[in-house]
Short mmCIF file of C-alpha atoms in Angstrom, two decimals:
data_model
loop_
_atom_site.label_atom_id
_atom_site.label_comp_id
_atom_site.label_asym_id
_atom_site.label_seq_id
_atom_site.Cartn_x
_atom_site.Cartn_y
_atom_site.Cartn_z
CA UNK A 1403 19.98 -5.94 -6.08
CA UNK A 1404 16.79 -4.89 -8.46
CA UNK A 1405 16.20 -1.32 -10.17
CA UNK A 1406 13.62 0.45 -11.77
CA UNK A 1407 14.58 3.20 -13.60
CA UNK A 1408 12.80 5.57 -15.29
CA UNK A 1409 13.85 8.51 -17.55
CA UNK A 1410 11.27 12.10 -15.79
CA UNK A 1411 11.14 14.95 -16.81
CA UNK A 1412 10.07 16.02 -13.65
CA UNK A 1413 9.60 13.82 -9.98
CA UNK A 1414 8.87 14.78 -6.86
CA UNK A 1415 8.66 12.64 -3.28
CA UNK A 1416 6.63 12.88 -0.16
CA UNK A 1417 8.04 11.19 2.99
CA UNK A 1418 5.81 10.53 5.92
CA UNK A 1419 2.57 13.20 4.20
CA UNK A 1420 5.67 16.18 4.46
CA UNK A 1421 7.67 17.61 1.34
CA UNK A 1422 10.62 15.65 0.58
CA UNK A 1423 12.36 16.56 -2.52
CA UNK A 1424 11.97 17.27 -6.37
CA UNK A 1425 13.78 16.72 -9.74
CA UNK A 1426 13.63 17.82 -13.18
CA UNK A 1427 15.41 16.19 -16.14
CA UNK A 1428 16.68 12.74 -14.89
CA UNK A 1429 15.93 9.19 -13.02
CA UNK A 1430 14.05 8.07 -10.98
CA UNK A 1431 15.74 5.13 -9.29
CA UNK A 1432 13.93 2.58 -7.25
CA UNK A 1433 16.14 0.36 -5.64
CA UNK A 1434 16.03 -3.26 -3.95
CA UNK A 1435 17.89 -4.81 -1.78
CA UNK A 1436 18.35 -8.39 -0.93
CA UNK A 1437 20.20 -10.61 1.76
CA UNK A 1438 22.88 -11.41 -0.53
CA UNK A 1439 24.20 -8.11 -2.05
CA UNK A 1440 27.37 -6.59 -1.72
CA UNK A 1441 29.54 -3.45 -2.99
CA UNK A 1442 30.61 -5.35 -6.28
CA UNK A 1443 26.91 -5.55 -7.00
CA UNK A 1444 26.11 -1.78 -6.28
CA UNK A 1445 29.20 -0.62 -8.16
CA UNK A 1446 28.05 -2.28 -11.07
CA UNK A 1447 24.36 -0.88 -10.86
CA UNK A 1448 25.26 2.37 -10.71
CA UNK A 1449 28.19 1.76 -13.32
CA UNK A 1450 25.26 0.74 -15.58
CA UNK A 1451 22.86 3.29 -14.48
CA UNK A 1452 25.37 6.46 -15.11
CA UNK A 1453 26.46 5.42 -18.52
CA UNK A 1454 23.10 4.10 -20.08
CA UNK A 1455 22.38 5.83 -22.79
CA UNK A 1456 18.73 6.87 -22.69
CA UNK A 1457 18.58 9.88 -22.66
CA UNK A 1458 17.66 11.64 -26.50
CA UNK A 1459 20.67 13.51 -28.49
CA UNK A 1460 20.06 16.45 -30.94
CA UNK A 1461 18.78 13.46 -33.66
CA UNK A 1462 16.02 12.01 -30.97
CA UNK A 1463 17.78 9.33 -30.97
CA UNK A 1464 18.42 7.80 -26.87
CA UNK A 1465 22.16 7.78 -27.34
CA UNK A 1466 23.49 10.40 -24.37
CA UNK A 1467 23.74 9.16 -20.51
CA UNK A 1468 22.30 11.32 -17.52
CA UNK A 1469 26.43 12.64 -17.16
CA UNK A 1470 25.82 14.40 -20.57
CA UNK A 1471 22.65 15.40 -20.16
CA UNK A 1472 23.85 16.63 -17.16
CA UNK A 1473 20.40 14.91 -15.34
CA UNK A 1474 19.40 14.97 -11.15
CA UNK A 1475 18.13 11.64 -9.82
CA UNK A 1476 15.68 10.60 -7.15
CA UNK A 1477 16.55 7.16 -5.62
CA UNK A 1478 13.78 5.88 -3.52
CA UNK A 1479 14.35 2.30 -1.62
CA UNK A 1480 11.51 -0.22 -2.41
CA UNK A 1481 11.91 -3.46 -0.75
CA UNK A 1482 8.96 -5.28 -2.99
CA UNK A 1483 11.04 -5.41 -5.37
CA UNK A 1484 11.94 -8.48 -4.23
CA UNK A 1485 8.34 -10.03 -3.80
CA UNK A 1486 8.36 -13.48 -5.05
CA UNK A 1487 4.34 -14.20 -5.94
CA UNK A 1488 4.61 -18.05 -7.26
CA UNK A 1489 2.53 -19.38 -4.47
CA UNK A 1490 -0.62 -17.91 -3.30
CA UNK A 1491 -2.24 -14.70 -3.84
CA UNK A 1492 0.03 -12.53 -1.11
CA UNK A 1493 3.77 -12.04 -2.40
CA UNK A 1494 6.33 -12.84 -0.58
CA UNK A 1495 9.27 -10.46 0.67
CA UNK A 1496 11.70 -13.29 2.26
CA UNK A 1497 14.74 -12.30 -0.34
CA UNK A 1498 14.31 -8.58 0.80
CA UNK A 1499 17.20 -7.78 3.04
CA UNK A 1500 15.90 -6.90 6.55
CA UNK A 1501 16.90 -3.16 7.82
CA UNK A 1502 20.07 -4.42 9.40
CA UNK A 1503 21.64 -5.09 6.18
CA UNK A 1504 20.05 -3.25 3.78
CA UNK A 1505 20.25 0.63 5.16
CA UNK A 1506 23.82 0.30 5.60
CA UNK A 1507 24.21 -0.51 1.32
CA UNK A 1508 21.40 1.89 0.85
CA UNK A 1509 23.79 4.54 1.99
CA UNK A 1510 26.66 3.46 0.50
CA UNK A 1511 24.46 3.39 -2.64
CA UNK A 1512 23.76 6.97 -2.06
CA UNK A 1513 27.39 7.87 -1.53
CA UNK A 1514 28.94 6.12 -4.44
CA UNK A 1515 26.26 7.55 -7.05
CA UNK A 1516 26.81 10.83 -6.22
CA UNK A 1517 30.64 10.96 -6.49
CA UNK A 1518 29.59 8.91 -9.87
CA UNK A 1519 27.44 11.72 -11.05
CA UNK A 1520 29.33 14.45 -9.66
CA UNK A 1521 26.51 16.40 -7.39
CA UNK A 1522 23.60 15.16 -4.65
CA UNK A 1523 20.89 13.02 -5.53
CA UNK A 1524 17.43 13.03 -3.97
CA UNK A 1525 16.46 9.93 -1.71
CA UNK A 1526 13.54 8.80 0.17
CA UNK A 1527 13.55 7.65 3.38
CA UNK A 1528 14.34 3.94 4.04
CA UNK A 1529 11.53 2.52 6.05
CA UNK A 1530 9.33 5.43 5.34
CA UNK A 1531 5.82 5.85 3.87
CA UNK A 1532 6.53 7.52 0.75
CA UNK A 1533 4.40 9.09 -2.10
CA UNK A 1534 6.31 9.71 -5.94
CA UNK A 1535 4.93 11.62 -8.28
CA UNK A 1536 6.52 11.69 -11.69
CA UNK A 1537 6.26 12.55 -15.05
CA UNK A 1538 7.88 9.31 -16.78
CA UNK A 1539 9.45 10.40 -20.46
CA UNK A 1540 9.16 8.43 -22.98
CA UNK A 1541 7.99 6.51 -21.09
CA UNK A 1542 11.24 4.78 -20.24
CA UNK A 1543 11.36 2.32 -18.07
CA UNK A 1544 14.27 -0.47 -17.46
CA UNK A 1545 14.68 -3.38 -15.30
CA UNK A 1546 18.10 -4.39 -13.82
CA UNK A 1547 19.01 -7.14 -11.47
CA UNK A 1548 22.55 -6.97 -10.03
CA UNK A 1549 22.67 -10.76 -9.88
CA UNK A 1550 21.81 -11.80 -13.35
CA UNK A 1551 23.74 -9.09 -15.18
CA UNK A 1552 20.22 -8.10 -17.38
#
């Protein structure tokens, strides 16, 4: 499983050309899934996520996590995450767990992040053409991979 996450001060999705759903203060979470993931590997993604202190304290200094901040997230599915590009000039998305698999952790994703934060996120819709809009702060942006630990 891959994230991008980055630290808005404001974000806002379109599904499909209609209105989907806004934030202020928080993440934007772009998540992707391969074949081989499992509930250990979301568990400690969003363990990560929800305790990562990057987020500024009273000193400017990134030491408070979205809990204390008391941040809203937006997690969006992106399944090119995954692309592998080392041959040719069109990536490949073979790793990229088909629908089957992947909606079914996608909402347990969903689930177990907001009992983690303590309210409802905002999500895209898996499958869906979707338009984000942010305001990235900072900018921060962070990569995580569920497999290698990083």
């Amino acid at each position: 499983m891959r994230v991008v996450i980055q630290r808005v001060s404001e974000a806002s999705i379109e599904i499909d050309g209609n209105f989907g759903s806004s934030i202020k203060k928080g993440l934007v979470i772009l998540l992707g899934i391969e074949h081989a993931d499992t509930t250990e590997d979301t568990e400690w993604l969003i363990r990560k996520i929800i305790n990562m202190r990057i987020f500024s304290d009273e000193q400017e200094v990134m030491n408070k996590s979205i809990l204390e901040v008391g941040g809203e997230a937006l997690l969006v599915s992106q399944f090119t995450l995954h692309a592998q590009t080392k041959k040719g000039n069109r990536p490949s998305y073979a790793k990229a767990a088909n629908p089957e698999i992947a909606v079914p952790i996608y909402n347990e994703f969903v689930a177990l992040f907001e009992n983690a934060l303590g309210k409802q996120i905002s999500t895209g819709k898996f499958g869906s053409d979707m338009q984000v809009s942010l305001i990235n702060d900072g900018p921060v942006t962070i990569l995580m991979d569920s497999k290698s630990r990083e």
